[in-house]
Short mmCIF file of C-alpha atoms in Angstrom, two decimals:
data_model
loop_
_atom_site.label_atom_id
_atom_site.label_comp_id
_atom_site.label_asym_id
_atom_site.label_seq_id
_atom_site.Cartn_x
_atom_site.Cartn_y
_atom_site.Cartn_z
CA MET W 211 30.84 -40.12 -76.02
CA THR W 212 31.66 -37.78 -78.91
CA PRO W 213 34.76 -35.56 -79.13
CA GLN W 214 32.44 -32.59 -78.50
CA ASP W 215 31.45 -34.12 -75.14
CA ASP W 216 35.06 -34.62 -73.97
CA TYR W 217 35.26 -31.00 -72.85
CA LEU W 218 32.40 -31.46 -70.39
CA TRP W 219 34.22 -34.38 -68.70
CA ASP W 220 37.93 -33.61 -68.77
CA GLY W 221 38.29 -30.23 -70.49
CA SER W 222 39.70 -31.72 -73.73
CA GLY W 223 38.31 -31.37 -77.20
CA PRO W 224 36.60 -28.44 -78.86
CA VAL W 225 34.54 -25.97 -76.75
CA ASP W 226 30.91 -25.51 -77.61
CA PRO W 227 30.08 -21.78 -77.84
CA GLY W 228 26.98 -22.23 -75.62
CA VAL W 229 29.01 -23.99 -72.93
CA ALA W 230 31.63 -21.25 -73.04
CA GLU W 231 28.96 -18.61 -72.53
CA LEU W 232 27.48 -20.51 -69.57
CA GLU W 233 30.90 -20.85 -67.94
CA ALA W 234 31.42 -17.11 -68.17
CA LEU W 235 28.10 -16.44 -66.38
CA LEU W 236 28.85 -18.89 -63.55
CA ALA W 237 32.48 -17.87 -63.04
CA PRO W 238 31.83 -15.72 -59.90
CA LEU W 239 30.31 -18.75 -58.15
CA ARG W 240 33.18 -21.12 -59.06
CA TYR W 241 34.60 -23.17 -56.13
CA ALA W 242 37.77 -21.40 -54.97
CA GLY W 243 39.47 -24.10 -52.91
CA ALA W 244 39.10 -25.31 -49.30
CA PRO W 245 35.97 -24.17 -47.46
CA PRO W 246 36.41 -21.30 -44.98
CA ALA W 247 37.20 -22.27 -41.40
CA PRO W 248 34.18 -22.19 -39.11
CA PRO W 249 34.10 -19.29 -36.62
CA LYS W 250 35.66 -19.99 -33.25
CA GLN W 251 33.07 -20.94 -30.64
CA ALA W 252 33.09 -19.39 -27.21
CA PRO W 253 33.84 -21.73 -24.31
CA GLY W 254 30.81 -23.49 -22.90
CA TRP W 255 30.50 -21.30 -19.78
CA MET W 256 30.51 -18.13 -21.86
CA GLY W 257 27.66 -19.45 -23.97
CA LEU W 258 25.70 -20.28 -20.84
CA ALA W 259 26.39 -16.84 -19.42
CA LEU W 260 25.17 -15.20 -22.59
CA ALA W 261 22.01 -17.31 -22.57
CA ALA W 262 21.42 -16.53 -18.90
CA GLY W 263 21.83 -12.82 -19.56
CA ILE W 264 19.26 -12.91 -22.32
CA LEU W 265 16.86 -14.87 -20.11
CA LEU W 266 17.33 -12.45 -17.21
CA ALA W 267 16.69 -9.43 -19.40
CA PHE W 268 13.55 -11.03 -20.78
CA SER W 269 12.25 -12.07 -17.37
CA SER W 270 12.85 -8.61 -15.93
CA LEU W 271 10.61 -7.19 -18.61
CA LEU W 272 8.02 -9.89 -18.12
CA PHE W 273 7.84 -9.82 -14.33
CA GLN W 274 8.77 -6.29 -13.40
CA ASN W 275 6.85 -4.93 -10.39
CA PRO W 276 4.08 -2.59 -11.51
CA ASP W 277 4.36 -0.69 -8.20
CA GLU W 278 7.96 0.40 -8.70
CA PRO W 279 8.60 4.07 -9.46
CA GLY W 280 8.23 4.87 -13.13
CA ILE W 281 5.64 2.16 -13.76
CA THR W 282 2.41 3.73 -14.90
CA GLU W 283 0.02 0.78 -14.67
CA GLY W 284 -3.07 1.63 -12.61
CA TRP W 285 -4.83 -0.29 -9.87
CA VAL W 286 -7.70 -2.45 -11.07
CA VAL W 287 -11.21 -1.16 -10.35
CA GLU W 288 -14.27 -3.43 -10.29
CA SER W 289 -17.74 -1.93 -10.19
CA LEU W 290 -19.98 -3.76 -7.69
CA ALA W 291 -23.15 -1.69 -7.96
CA GLY W 292 -24.32 1.49 -9.62
CA ALA W 293 -21.76 3.63 -11.40
CA ALA W 294 -18.06 3.88 -10.62
CA LEU W 295 -16.42 6.67 -12.59
CA CYS W 296 -12.66 7.02 -12.93
CA ASP W 297 -10.37 9.16 -15.06
CA SER W 298 -9.04 6.18 -17.01
CA ASP W 299 -11.07 4.79 -19.92
CA THR W 300 -10.36 1.23 -18.75
CA CYS W 301 -11.42 2.13 -15.18
CA SER W 302 -8.08 1.47 -13.61
CA LEU W 303 -6.80 3.99 -11.10
CA GLY W 304 -3.48 5.62 -11.97
CA VAL W 305 -1.37 8.05 -9.97
CA GLY W 306 -3.09 11.43 -9.76
CA GLU W 307 -6.47 10.04 -10.87
CA TRP W 308 -9.75 10.14 -8.96
CA LEU W 309 -12.24 7.31 -8.51
CA GLU W 310 -15.83 8.26 -7.70
CA THR W 311 -18.99 6.33 -6.93
CA GLY W 312 -22.52 7.62 -7.32
CA ALA W 313 -25.32 7.75 -4.78
CA ASP W 314 -25.99 4.03 -5.31
CA GLY W 315 -22.49 3.02 -6.42
CA ARG W 316 -20.03 0.59 -4.89
CA ALA W 317 -16.64 -0.44 -6.24
CA ARG W 318 -13.71 -2.67 -5.34
CA LEU W 319 -10.15 -1.41 -5.77
CA GLU W 320 -7.06 -3.62 -5.80
CA VAL W 321 -4.46 -1.99 -3.55
CA ALA W 322 -1.32 -2.84 -5.55
CA ASP W 323 -0.42 -6.40 -4.50
CA ILE W 324 -1.09 -6.00 -0.75
CA GLY W 325 -4.88 -6.09 -0.49
CA GLU W 326 -8.09 -4.44 -1.56
CA MET W 327 -10.40 -1.59 -0.70
CA GLU W 328 -14.17 -1.40 -1.14
CA LEU W 329 -15.73 1.99 -1.81
CA GLY W 330 -19.24 2.79 -0.63
CA PRO W 331 -21.74 5.19 -2.21
CA HIS W 332 -20.89 8.87 -2.80
CA THR W 333 -17.15 8.25 -2.36
CA ARG W 334 -14.31 10.23 -3.92
CA LEU W 335 -10.83 8.69 -3.70
CA ARG W 336 -7.53 9.66 -5.34
CA LEU W 337 -4.31 7.68 -5.79
CA LYS W 338 -1.51 10.11 -4.90
CA ALA W 339 1.53 7.82 -5.05
CA THR W 340 2.42 4.15 -5.30
CA GLY W 341 5.76 2.39 -4.93
CA PRO W 342 7.70 -0.26 -3.00
CA GLN W 343 7.95 1.95 0.09
CA GLU W 344 4.50 3.54 0.22
CA HIS W 345 1.02 3.55 -1.30
CA ARG W 346 -0.70 6.89 -0.57
CA LEU W 347 -4.34 7.76 -1.22
CA GLU W 348 -6.59 10.71 -0.48
CA LEU W 349 -10.17 10.18 0.70
CA ALA W 350 -12.04 13.43 0.07
CA ARG W 351 -15.42 12.04 1.10
CA GLY W 352 -17.35 8.80 1.45
CA ARG W 353 -16.59 5.43 2.96
CA VAL W 354 -13.90 2.83 2.30
CA GLU W 355 -13.27 -0.60 3.80
CA ALA W 356 -9.63 -1.64 3.55
CA PHE W 357 -8.04 -5.05 4.02
CA VAL W 358 -4.28 -5.23 3.74
CA ILE W 359 -1.55 -7.75 4.47
CA ALA W 360 1.64 -5.72 4.43
CA PRO W 361 4.42 -4.31 6.61
CA PRO W 362 3.48 -1.31 8.78
CA ARG W 363 3.16 2.12 7.16
CA LEU W 364 2.91 0.81 3.61
CA LEU W 365 -0.69 2.00 3.05
CA ILE W 366 -1.49 5.61 3.96
CA VAL W 367 -4.86 7.32 3.46
CA GLU W 368 -5.10 11.08 3.86
CA THR W 369 -8.36 12.73 4.94
CA PRO W 370 -9.14 16.41 5.62
CA ALA W 371 -8.94 15.77 9.39
CA ALA W 372 -6.14 13.22 9.83
CA THR W 373 -3.99 10.68 8.03
CA ALA W 374 -4.71 6.98 8.56
CA VAL W 375 -1.49 4.95 8.65
CA ASP W 376 -2.06 1.22 8.27
CA LEU W 377 -0.09 -1.02 10.62
CA GLY W 378 -1.19 -4.25 8.91
CA CYS W 379 -4.92 -4.61 9.32
CA ALA W 380 -8.52 -4.17 8.20
CA TYR W 381 -10.53 -1.05 8.87
CA THR W 382 -13.37 1.23 7.79
CA LEU W 383 -12.77 4.92 7.17
CA GLU W 384 -15.59 7.43 6.66
CA VAL W 385 -15.46 11.12 5.75
CA ASP W 386 -18.48 13.42 5.45
CA ASP W 387 -18.91 16.47 3.22
CA ASP W 388 -17.51 18.74 5.97
CA GLY W 389 -14.26 16.75 6.17
CA ASP W 390 -15.06 15.17 9.54
CA GLY W 391 -14.77 11.42 9.85
CA VAL W 392 -14.54 8.24 11.86
CA LEU W 393 -12.16 5.28 11.80
CA THR W 394 -13.17 1.79 12.97
CA VAL W 395 -10.55 -0.97 13.09
CA THR W 396 -11.62 -4.60 12.68
CA SER W 397 -8.16 -6.20 12.62
CA GLY W 398 -4.67 -5.07 13.58
CA TRP W 399 -3.85 -1.43 14.33
CA VAL W 400 -4.14 1.96 12.64
CA ALA W 401 -2.43 5.21 13.62
CA LEU W 402 -4.27 8.48 13.05
CA GLU W 403 -1.73 11.25 12.58
CA ALA W 404 -2.29 15.02 12.54
CA PRO W 405 -0.39 18.18 13.53
CA ALA W 406 -2.52 18.43 16.69
CA GLY W 407 -1.45 14.94 17.81
CA ASP W 408 -1.56 11.25 16.99
CA VAL W 409 -3.71 8.43 18.32
CA LEU W 410 -3.38 4.66 18.09
CA VAL W 411 -6.51 2.64 17.31
CA PRO W 412 -6.45 -1.16 17.85
CA ARG W 413 -8.83 -3.87 16.69
CA GLY W 414 -12.37 -3.37 17.95
CA ALA W 415 -11.88 0.34 18.59
CA THR W 416 -13.00 3.52 16.87
CA ALA W 417 -11.97 7.17 16.80
CA ARG W 418 -13.57 10.30 15.47
CA MET W 419 -11.75 12.92 13.41
CA THR W 420 -12.63 16.61 13.15
CA SER W 421 -11.37 18.82 10.36
CA GLY W 422 -9.08 21.46 11.82
CA HIS W 423 -8.68 19.60 15.13
CA GLY W 424 -7.45 16.14 14.21
CA PRO W 425 -8.32 12.79 15.79
CA GLY W 426 -10.35 12.44 18.95
CA ILE W 427 -10.00 10.00 21.85
CA PRO W 428 -10.21 6.36 20.71
CA ARG W 429 -12.60 4.04 22.46
CA PHE W 430 -13.72 0.44 22.02
CA THR W 431 -16.99 -0.07 20.19
CA ASP W 432 -18.38 -1.92 23.24
CA ALA W 433 -17.25 0.72 25.76
CA PRO W 434 -19.74 1.57 28.54
CA PRO W 435 -22.23 4.22 27.34
CA ALA W 436 -21.46 6.52 30.28
CA LEU W 437 -17.77 6.52 29.35
CA VAL W 438 -18.59 7.19 25.69
CA ARG W 439 -20.86 10.12 26.60
CA GLY W 440 -18.15 11.65 28.73
CA LEU W 441 -15.52 11.30 25.99
CA ASP W 442 -17.89 12.78 23.41
CA ALA W 443 -18.53 15.77 25.66
CA MET W 444 -14.80 16.31 26.13
CA GLU W 445 -14.21 16.20 22.39
CA ALA W 446 -16.95 18.80 21.98
CA GLY W 447 -15.10 21.10 24.38
CA ARG W 448 -17.52 20.79 27.29
CA ALA W 449 -16.39 20.54 30.91
CA VAL W 450 -16.86 17.01 32.20
CA PRO W 451 -16.41 15.76 35.79
CA LEU W 452 -13.71 13.10 35.66
CA ALA W 453 -14.80 10.90 38.57
CA PRO W 454 -18.05 9.55 37.00
CA LEU W 455 -16.31 9.00 33.67
CA LEU W 456 -13.37 7.13 35.23
CA LYS W 457 -15.69 5.03 37.38
CA HIS W 458 -17.18 3.29 34.33
CA ALA W 459 -13.85 2.42 32.69
CA ARG W 460 -12.85 -1.25 32.37
CA PRO W 461 -9.24 -2.54 32.12
CA ARG W 462 -9.33 -2.44 28.30
CA ASP W 463 -10.69 1.11 28.45
CA THR W 464 -7.22 2.18 29.51
CA LEU W 465 -6.93 2.71 25.74
CA SER W 466 -9.09 5.81 26.19
CA LEU W 467 -7.55 6.77 29.53
CA TRP W 468 -3.98 6.62 28.19
CA HIS W 469 -4.88 9.01 25.37
CA LEU W 470 -6.87 11.19 27.78
CA LEU W 471 -3.88 11.27 30.13
CA GLN W 472 -1.86 13.10 27.48
CA LEU W 473 -4.48 15.83 27.18
CA GLN W 474 -4.72 16.68 30.89
CA GLN W 475 -2.49 18.42 33.41
CA GLY W 476 -2.21 18.72 37.17
CA ASP W 477 -4.85 17.08 39.37
CA ALA W 478 -6.83 15.77 36.40
CA ARG W 479 -3.76 13.95 35.12
CA ALA W 480 -3.15 12.44 38.55
CA GLN W 481 -6.79 11.25 38.79
CA ILE W 482 -6.55 9.47 35.44
CA LEU W 483 -3.24 7.81 36.28
CA ASP W 484 -4.54 6.61 39.66
CA ARG W 485 -7.54 5.01 37.95
CA ILE W 486 -5.25 3.32 35.41
CA ILE W 487 -3.20 1.89 38.28
CA GLU W 488 -6.39 0.57 39.93
CA LEU W 489 -7.55 -1.09 36.72
CA VAL W 490 -4.24 -2.67 35.73
CA GLY W 491 -3.08 -3.79 39.16
CA GLU W 492 0.52 -4.19 37.99
CA PRO W 493 3.76 -2.30 38.66
CA LEU W 494 3.88 0.66 36.30
CA PRO W 495 6.59 3.18 35.39
CA GLU W 496 7.49 5.72 38.05
CA ARG W 497 4.42 7.79 38.82
CA SER W 498 6.23 11.11 38.97
CA ALA W 499 7.78 10.54 35.54
CA VAL W 500 4.39 9.78 33.99
CA LEU W 501 2.82 12.84 35.61
CA ALA W 502 5.66 14.94 34.25
CA GLY W 503 4.96 13.63 30.75
CA ASP W 504 8.35 11.97 30.38
CA ALA W 505 8.43 10.37 26.92
CA ASP W 506 10.17 7.16 28.01
CA ALA W 507 7.80 6.68 30.95
CA MET W 508 4.75 7.25 28.73
CA ARG W 509 6.06 4.75 26.19
CA LEU W 510 6.65 2.12 28.90
CA LEU W 511 3.15 2.73 30.25
CA GLN W 512 1.66 2.28 26.80
CA ASP W 513 3.59 -0.96 26.26
CA GLN W 514 2.12 -2.41 29.45
CA LEU W 515 -1.41 -1.25 28.78
CA THR W 516 -1.55 -2.62 25.23
CA LEU W 517 -1.69 -6.13 26.71
CA ASP W 518 -5.33 -5.35 27.61
CA TRP W 519 -6.14 -3.62 24.33
#
């Protein structure tokens, strides 16, 4: 080791000008003593809480319900035949948008996460609202078949004549170009609601709807033809003798008689109630209360009759 090298090892001896220049350049990076203390770490449970919070925030974004208010995702539409035209370019149905099928078109619509609806030809359907409490559509014309597994009153379909309120079921709803329609229930129950009055339609039954008048008298699809003819005539506003009509009613046809009971007064009302009593053969609410139209008595009567519906 030469005297010139001593400076590099222990700082003694002469300083080489090049070394001095290099030292001046590196001075800002010179070691200044003990290393800085590491930052204090949060207790273990606080770290876990922070991690959990981050995970929760991420999962809420990942799994948020598309049917909650403020979510704009549409319902998925699948074309089954012909053309299905919707307002969205991706053919999903958003709030306020219409879905239409052509003369030969058929489409399947996912009803949020509760079921599906199949649209027949020449159908025009609009999604009016969707959320955790209610999914509301408007059927302007055409035919839809709905299948839903959901709490009552979650799916509502408006038509020009009446509003179909799903009570957890499967059904077919048809509306013609004049706004008249028909509902047929294949599973569960559906209520048809209108200002003129409401009707309840169970599985295996059907009811007509007339624009401006609301729903007609429900009847089972296998009801005796003579009973059906009489009910049709009544809905058309024609005078119909009650005795022949009532004679053909079966126990399950008390569905029609209970609704008919609410439309009649006086002797006609008494005739219908007497026939219901004959068909059911069970103790019923007080006769005078039913004839008077007492709401509690009518509700009790309905509860007993639904066992045959």
